[in-house]
Amino acid sequence: GATRGRLPMYGAALLGLALADGGCRYLMRKRLIGASRDIEYALRNDFFAHLQRLPLSYYQSSRIGDLMSRASSDLGAVRMMVGPAVMYFSGTALGFVIAVALMVAIDPWLTLLALLPMPLVSISAHLFGRAIHDRFDRIQAQLSTLSAVVQESLSGVRVVRAYRQEPYELARFAEANDEYVRRNRGLIRLQSAFYPSLSFCFGLSALIVLLVGGTAVVNGRITLGDFVAFSRYLVLLSWPLIAFGWVINIVQRGVASWTRMLEVMDTVPAIGDIDADPSALPDGIRGRLEVRHLSCTYPGTTTPVLVDVSFTAEPGQTIAIVGGTGSGKSTLVQLIPRLHEPPLGTIIVDGADVRHLPLARLRRS
């Protein structure tokens, strides 16, 4: 029933749909990707705030470069998971449902045949998804190692120069960098097999539609227009399939990175306000310090750093702490603001145990 006079109307309808599609995509990206940036912002603040609460002993056993990698590249992968991945999944899922519904309206039997290869997509996603997760986890771990090598080399650059260790540091970096590239290439090889497997499934569907649908047109069971429309809807399914594979890839990367971040976020600070009494010293800290039979041994060691140390320092009084290297002078000073945790009842400020004082108040004083 198409006529030359209706063509401008059809053209205007197509243009209107295209404009509506563009407007909706703009709003979708602005909302979802904008939300993912807000989530990234909040997570980065929470992650850094948690690092600020962890004790000195945590940093003595953790590599700074690794923590920096988790706060940057891992956090970026998490943002991709909660933003673009959600956006593409919701959009492609809706497009898939609508396209299938329109195909069923034209020919249910042909639709069923066209969707027969689709279970292969689920099988492919299951097989490749786990492998992508594992390989990306290994890549992020190696990136942390690479970042740690750079951080250690730059922070100790004076020692490196003084002992002429530039060739050693270059070799150490090159080794870590080569391993990083090797692991990335392994993931690339996996992805280069994953996406073609999805395209192969779509190609099977197109082949079935061409053979069965073409035969139906020749036999007069469906019209040529129906066949063209059905083929067009089948083409619309190709992007959801491709996007589905991309979403799986992003999600697996995001889950691997989120797991790495949780390893830090779930670390409970060893020093906190568990024993604190908010009502202690309501008038403020004057500064009378009393140390009572203080002995201290670092975790993981058996040799005590301090043994039965006792003294009293009145407000305004100057006390000299004298001793050889490693005798515990710095440790003693660090125990007062609880940078290391002293035993209960060994360090008293104005008559209150420092472990009963809120950390913020104690350190501010």
Coordinates of C-alpha atoms in Angstrom, one line a residue:
G1 CA 0.0 0.0 0.0
A2 CA 3.0 2.3 -0.1
T3 CA 2.7 5.3 -2.5
R4 CA 5.0 8.1 -3.5
G5 CA 3.1 10.5 -1.4
R6 CA 3.6 8.5 1.7
L7 CA 7.4 8.4 1.3
P8 CA 8.0 11.8 3.0
M9 CA 5.9 10.7 5.9
Y10 CA 7.9 7.4 6.2
G11 CA 11.2 9.4 6.0
A12 CA 10.0 11.9 8.7
A13 CA 9.0 9.0 10.9
L14 CA 12.4 7.4 10.6
L15 CA 14.1 10.7 11.3
G16 CA 11.9 11.2 14.3
L17 CA 12.8 7.8 15.6
A18 CA 16.5 8.4 15.1
L19 CA 16.2 11.7 17.0
A20 CA 14.3 10.1 19.8
D21 CA 16.9 7.3 20.0
G22 CA 19.7 9.8 20.2
G23 CA 18.0 11.8 22.9
C24 CA 17.2 8.7 25.0
R25 CA 20.8 7.5 24.6
Y26 CA 22.1 10.9 25.7
L27 CA 19.9 10.8 28.8
M28 CA 20.8 7.2 29.6
R29 CA 24.6 7.8 29.3
K30 CA 24.3 11.0 31.4
R31 CA 22.3 9.3 34.1
L32 CA 24.1 5.9 34.4
I33 CA 27.7 6.9 33.6
G34 CA 27.2 10.0 35.7
A35 CA 26.1 7.8 38.6
S36 CA 29.0 5.5 38.1
R37 CA 31.4 8.5 38.4
D38 CA 29.6 9.5 41.6
I39 CA 30.1 5.9 42.9
E40 CA 33.7 6.0 41.9
Y41 CA 34.2 9.3 43.7
A42 CA 32.6 7.9 46.9
L43 CA 34.5 4.6 46.7
R44 CA 37.8 6.4 46.2
N45 CA 37.2 8.6 49.3
D46 CA 36.1 5.6 51.4
F47 CA 39.2 3.6 50.2
F48 CA 41.6 6.4 51.1
A49 CA 39.8 7.1 54.4
H50 CA 40.2 3.4 55.3
L51 CA 43.9 3.5 54.4
Q52 CA 44.2 6.4 56.8
R53 CA 42.8 4.3 59.6
L54 CA 45.1 1.3 59.1
P55 CA 48.0 1.1 61.5
L56 CA 51.7 1.5 60.6
S57 CA 52.2 -2.2 60.8
Y58 CA 49.9 -2.7 57.8
Y59 CA 52.1 -0.6 55.6
Q60 CA 55.2 -2.4 56.9
S61 CA 53.8 -5.6 55.4
S62 CA 52.1 -4.1 52.3
R63 CA 53.6 -2.6 49.1
I64 CA 52.7 1.0 48.6
G65 CA 52.7 0.5 44.8
D66 CA 50.1 -2.3 45.1
L67 CA 47.8 -0.1 47.2
M68 CA 48.2 2.7 44.6
S69 CA 47.3 0.3 41.8
R70 CA 44.1 -0.7 43.7
A71 CA 43.1 2.9 44.3
S72 CA 43.5 3.7 40.6
S73 CA 43.2 1.0 37.9
D74 CA 41.2 -1.4 40.0
L75 CA 38.7 1.3 41.0
G76 CA 38.4 2.3 37.3
A77 CA 37.4 -1.3 36.5
V78 CA 34.8 -1.3 39.2
R79 CA 33.4 2.0 37.8
M80 CA 33.0 0.3 34.4
M81 CA 31.1 -2.5 36.0
V82 CA 28.6 -0.4 37.8
G83 CA 28.2 2.2 35.0
P84 CA 28.7 1.2 31.3
A85 CA 28.1 -2.5 32.0
V86 CA 24.7 -1.8 33.5
M87 CA 23.9 0.7 30.7
Y88 CA 24.7 -1.7 27.9
F89 CA 23.1 -4.7 29.5
S90 CA 19.8 -2.9 30.1
G91 CA 19.7 -1.3 26.7
T92 CA 20.7 -4.5 24.8
A93 CA 18.3 -6.7 26.9
L94 CA 15.4 -4.4 26.1
G95 CA 16.4 -4.3 22.4
F96 CA 16.6 -8.1 22.3
V97 CA 13.2 -8.6 23.8
I98 CA 11.5 -6.1 21.4
A99 CA 13.3 -7.5 18.4
V100 CA 12.3 -11.1 19.3
A101 CA 8.7 -10.0 19.9
L102 CA 8.5 -8.4 16.5
M103 CA 10.0 -11.5 14.9
V104 CA 7.4 -13.7 16.6
A105 CA 4.7 -11.5 15.3
I106 CA 5.9 -12.1 11.7
D107 CA 6.6 -15.9 11.9
P108 CA 6.9 -17.8 15.3
W109 CA 8.3 -20.9 13.6
L110 CA 11.0 -19.0 11.8
T111 CA 11.8 -17.1 15.1
L112 CA 12.3 -20.4 16.9
L113 CA 14.7 -21.7 14.3
A114 CA 16.6 -18.4 14.3
L115 CA 17.1 -18.6 18.0
L116 CA 18.3 -22.2 18.1
P117 CA 22.0 -21.2 18.1
M118 CA 21.5 -18.8 21.0
P119 CA 22.2 -21.5 23.7
L120 CA 25.7 -21.6 22.3
V121 CA 26.0 -18.0 23.4
S122 CA 25.3 -19.0 27.0
I123 CA 27.8 -21.9 26.8
S124 CA 30.4 -19.6 25.3
A125 CA 29.8 -16.9 27.9
H126 CA 30.1 -19.5 30.8
L127 CA 33.3 -21.0 29.4
F128 CA 35.1 -17.7 28.6
G129 CA 33.7 -15.6 31.5
R130 CA 35.5 -17.6 34.2
A131 CA 38.8 -17.6 32.3
I132 CA 38.6 -13.8 31.6
H133 CA 38.0 -13.2 35.4
D134 CA 41.1 -15.3 36.3
R135 CA 43.4 -13.8 33.7
F136 CA 42.4 -10.2 34.5
D137 CA 42.9 -10.9 38.2
R138 CA 46.5 -12.0 37.4
I139 CA 47.0 -8.9 35.2
Q140 CA 45.9 -6.6 38.0
A141 CA 48.2 -8.4 40.4
Q142 CA 51.1 -8.0 38.0
L143 CA 50.2 -4.3 37.5
S144 CA 50.5 -3.9 41.3
T145 CA 53.9 -5.5 41.2
L146 CA 55.0 -3.2 38.4
S147 CA 53.7 -0.1 40.3
A148 CA 55.5 -1.3 43.4
V149 CA 58.8 -1.6 41.5
V150 CA 58.4 1.9 40.2
Q151 CA 57.5 3.3 43.6
E152 CA 60.3 1.6 45.4
S153 CA 62.9 2.7 42.8
L154 CA 61.8 6.3 42.8
S155 CA 61.4 6.6 46.6
G156 CA 64.9 5.1 47.1
V157 CA 66.5 6.9 44.1
R158 CA 69.3 8.4 46.2
V159 CA 70.4 5.0 47.4
V160 CA 70.1 3.6 43.9
R161 CA 72.4 6.4 42.5
A162 CA 74.8 6.2 45.4
Y163 CA 75.4 2.5 44.9
R164 CA 75.2 2.6 41.1
Q165 CA 72.3 0.3 41.0
E166 CA 70.5 1.8 37.9
P167 CA 71.2 -1.3 35.7
Y168 CA 69.8 -3.6 38.3
E169 CA 66.6 -1.4 38.7
L170 CA 66.3 -1.3 34.9
A171 CA 66.5 -5.1 34.7
R172 CA 64.0 -5.5 37.5
F173 CA 61.5 -3.1 35.9
A174 CA 61.9 -4.7 32.5
E175 CA 61.2 -8.2 33.9
A176 CA 58.1 -7.0 35.6
N177 CA 57.0 -5.1 32.5
D178 CA 57.6 -8.1 30.3
E179 CA 55.5 -10.3 32.5
Y180 CA 52.7 -7.6 32.5
V181 CA 52.7 -7.6 28.7
R182 CA 52.7 -11.4 28.6
R183 CA 49.7 -11.7 30.8
N184 CA 47.8 -9.0 28.8
R185 CA 48.5 -10.9 25.6
G186 CA 47.1 -14.0 27.2
L187 CA 43.8 -12.2 27.9
I188 CA 43.8 -10.7 24.4
R189 CA 44.1 -14.2 22.8
L190 CA 41.2 -15.3 25.0
Q191 CA 39.1 -12.3 23.9
S192 CA 40.0 -12.7 20.3
A193 CA 38.4 -16.2 20.5
F194 CA 35.4 -15.0 22.6
Y195 CA 33.9 -12.4 20.3
P196 CA 34.2 -14.4 17.1
S197 CA 32.3 -17.2 18.9
L198 CA 29.4 -14.9 19.4
S199 CA 29.6 -13.7 15.8
F200 CA 29.5 -17.4 14.7
C201 CA 26.3 -17.9 16.6
F202 CA 24.7 -14.9 14.9
G203 CA 26.0 -16.2 11.5
L204 CA 24.3 -19.6 12.1
S205 CA 21.0 -17.7 12.8
A206 CA 21.3 -15.7 9.6
L207 CA 22.0 -18.8 7.6
I208 CA 18.9 -20.6 9.0
V209 CA 16.8 -17.5 8.2
L210 CA 18.1 -17.3 4.7
L211 CA 17.4 -21.0 4.0
V212 CA 14.1 -21.4 5.8
G213 CA 12.8 -17.9 5.3
G214 CA 13.8 -17.8 1.6
T215 CA 12.1 -21.1 1.0
A216 CA 8.9 -19.7 2.8
V217 CA 9.0 -16.7 0.5
V218 CA 9.3 -18.9 -2.6
N219 CA 6.4 -21.1 -1.5
G220 CA 4.3 -18.0 -0.7
R221 CA 4.0 -18.7 3.0
I222 CA 5.3 -15.2 3.9
T223 CA 5.7 -12.1 1.8
L224 CA 9.0 -10.7 0.6
G225 CA 8.3 -7.6 2.9
D226 CA 7.9 -9.9 5.9
F227 CA 11.2 -11.6 5.1
V228 CA 13.0 -8.3 4.7
A229 CA 11.6 -7.0 8.0
F230 CA 12.4 -10.3 9.8
S231 CA 16.0 -10.2 8.5
R232 CA 16.3 -6.6 9.7
Y233 CA 15.2 -7.5 13.2
L234 CA 17.7 -10.4 13.1
V235 CA 20.4 -7.9 12.3
L236 CA 19.2 -5.8 15.3
L237 CA 20.0 -8.9 17.5
S238 CA 23.6 -8.9 16.4
W239 CA 24.5 -5.8 18.5
P240 CA 23.0 -7.2 21.7
L241 CA 25.0 -10.4 21.2
I242 CA 28.2 -8.4 20.7
A243 CA 27.4 -6.1 23.6
F244 CA 26.5 -9.1 25.8
G245 CA 30.0 -10.4 25.3
W246 CA 31.5 -7.0 26.0
V247 CA 29.4 -6.7 29.2
I248 CA 30.6 -10.1 30.4
N249 CA 34.1 -9.0 29.9
I250 CA 33.6 -5.8 31.8
V251 CA 31.8 -7.5 34.7
Q252 CA 34.4 -10.2 35.0
R253 CA 37.1 -7.5 35.1
G254 CA 35.1 -5.5 37.6
V255 CA 34.5 -8.4 39.9
A256 CA 38.2 -9.3 39.9
S257 CA 39.1 -5.7 40.8
W258 CA 36.3 -5.3 43.4
T259 CA 37.6 -8.5 45.1
R260 CA 41.1 -7.0 45.2
M261 CA 39.7 -3.7 46.7
L262 CA 37.7 -5.7 49.4
E263 CA 40.9 -7.4 50.5
V264 CA 42.0 -3.9 51.7
M265 CA 38.5 -2.6 52.7
D266 CA 37.8 -5.7 54.8
T267 CA 41.0 -5.3 56.8
V268 CA 39.9 -4.3 60.3
P269 CA 42.2 -1.6 61.8
A270 CA 44.2 -3.2 64.6
I271 CA 44.1 0.0 66.6
G272 CA 40.8 1.7 67.2
D273 CA 38.3 3.1 69.7
I274 CA 37.1 -0.3 71.0
D275 CA 38.1 0.5 74.6
A276 CA 37.6 4.2 74.3
D277 CA 35.5 6.1 76.9
P278 CA 34.1 9.3 75.3
S279 CA 33.5 10.8 78.8
A280 CA 37.2 10.5 79.8
L281 CA 38.9 13.8 80.6
P282 CA 36.0 16.0 79.7
D283 CA 38.0 19.2 80.5
G284 CA 40.7 18.4 78.0
I285 CA 44.2 16.9 78.2
R286 CA 46.7 18.9 80.3
G287 CA 49.7 16.6 79.5
R288 CA 50.9 14.7 82.6
L289 CA 52.4 11.5 81.2
E290 CA 53.0 8.4 83.3
V291 CA 54.6 5.2 81.9
R292 CA 54.1 2.2 84.2
H293 CA 56.2 -1.0 83.7
L294 CA 56.0 -0.7 79.9
S295 CA 57.2 -3.7 77.9
C296 CA 56.7 -4.0 74.1
T297 CA 57.3 -6.7 71.5
Y298 CA 56.4 -6.2 67.9
P299 CA 54.0 -8.7 66.3
G300 CA 55.7 -11.6 64.7
T301 CA 58.9 -11.2 66.7
T302 CA 60.1 -12.7 70.0
T303 CA 62.7 -10.2 71.1
P304 CA 61.2 -7.3 73.2
V305 CA 61.9 -3.8 72.1
L306 CA 61.2 -2.3 75.5
V307 CA 61.4 -4.0 78.9
D308 CA 59.8 -2.7 82.2
V309 CA 60.1 1.1 81.3
S310 CA 58.7 3.5 83.9
F311 CA 58.9 7.3 84.3
T312 CA 56.7 10.3 84.8
A313 CA 56.7 13.6 82.8
E314 CA 54.9 16.6 84.2
P315 CA 53.3 19.2 82.0
G316 CA 56.0 21.5 80.6
Q317 CA 58.8 19.3 81.8
T318 CA 61.5 18.1 79.4
I319 CA 62.6 14.5 79.6
A320 CA 65.7 13.2 77.6
I321 CA 65.4 9.6 76.2
V322 CA 68.9 8.3 75.6
G323 CA 69.9 5.0 74.0
G324 CA 71.7 3.3 71.2
T325 CA 70.2 2.5 67.8
G326 CA 67.4 0.0 68.1
S327 CA 67.0 0.5 71.8
G328 CA 63.4 1.5 71.4
K329 CA 63.4 5.3 71.7
S330 CA 61.2 5.9 68.6
T331 CA 58.9 3.0 69.6
L332 CA 58.4 4.6 73.1
V333 CA 57.3 7.9 71.5
Q334 CA 55.1 6.1 69.0
L335 CA 53.3 4.2 71.7
I336 CA 52.1 7.4 73.4
P337 CA 49.7 8.4 70.5
R338 CA 49.0 4.7 69.9
L339 CA 50.7 4.5 66.5
H340 CA 51.6 1.1 68.0
E341 CA 49.2 -0.4 70.6
P342 CA 50.6 -0.3 74.1
P343 CA 49.4 -2.9 76.7
L344 CA 46.5 -1.7 78.9
G345 CA 47.5 0.2 82.0
T346 CA 51.1 1.0 80.9
I347 CA 50.7 4.6 79.5
I348 CA 48.6 7.0 81.5
V349 CA 47.8 10.6 80.5
D350 CA 46.3 12.8 83.2
G351 CA 45.2 9.7 85.1
A352 CA 43.5 8.1 82.1
D353 CA 44.8 5.1 80.1
V354 CA 45.5 6.2 76.5
R355 CA 43.5 3.2 75.3
H356 CA 40.5 4.7 77.0
L357 CA 40.9 8.0 75.2
P358 CA 39.3 8.4 71.7
L359 CA 42.1 8.2 69.1
A360 CA 41.2 11.5 67.5
R361 CA 41.3 13.4 70.8
L362 CA 44.5 11.7 71.9
R363 CA 46.5 12.4 68.7
R364 CA 45.1 15.9 68.4
S365 CA 46.7 16.7 71.8

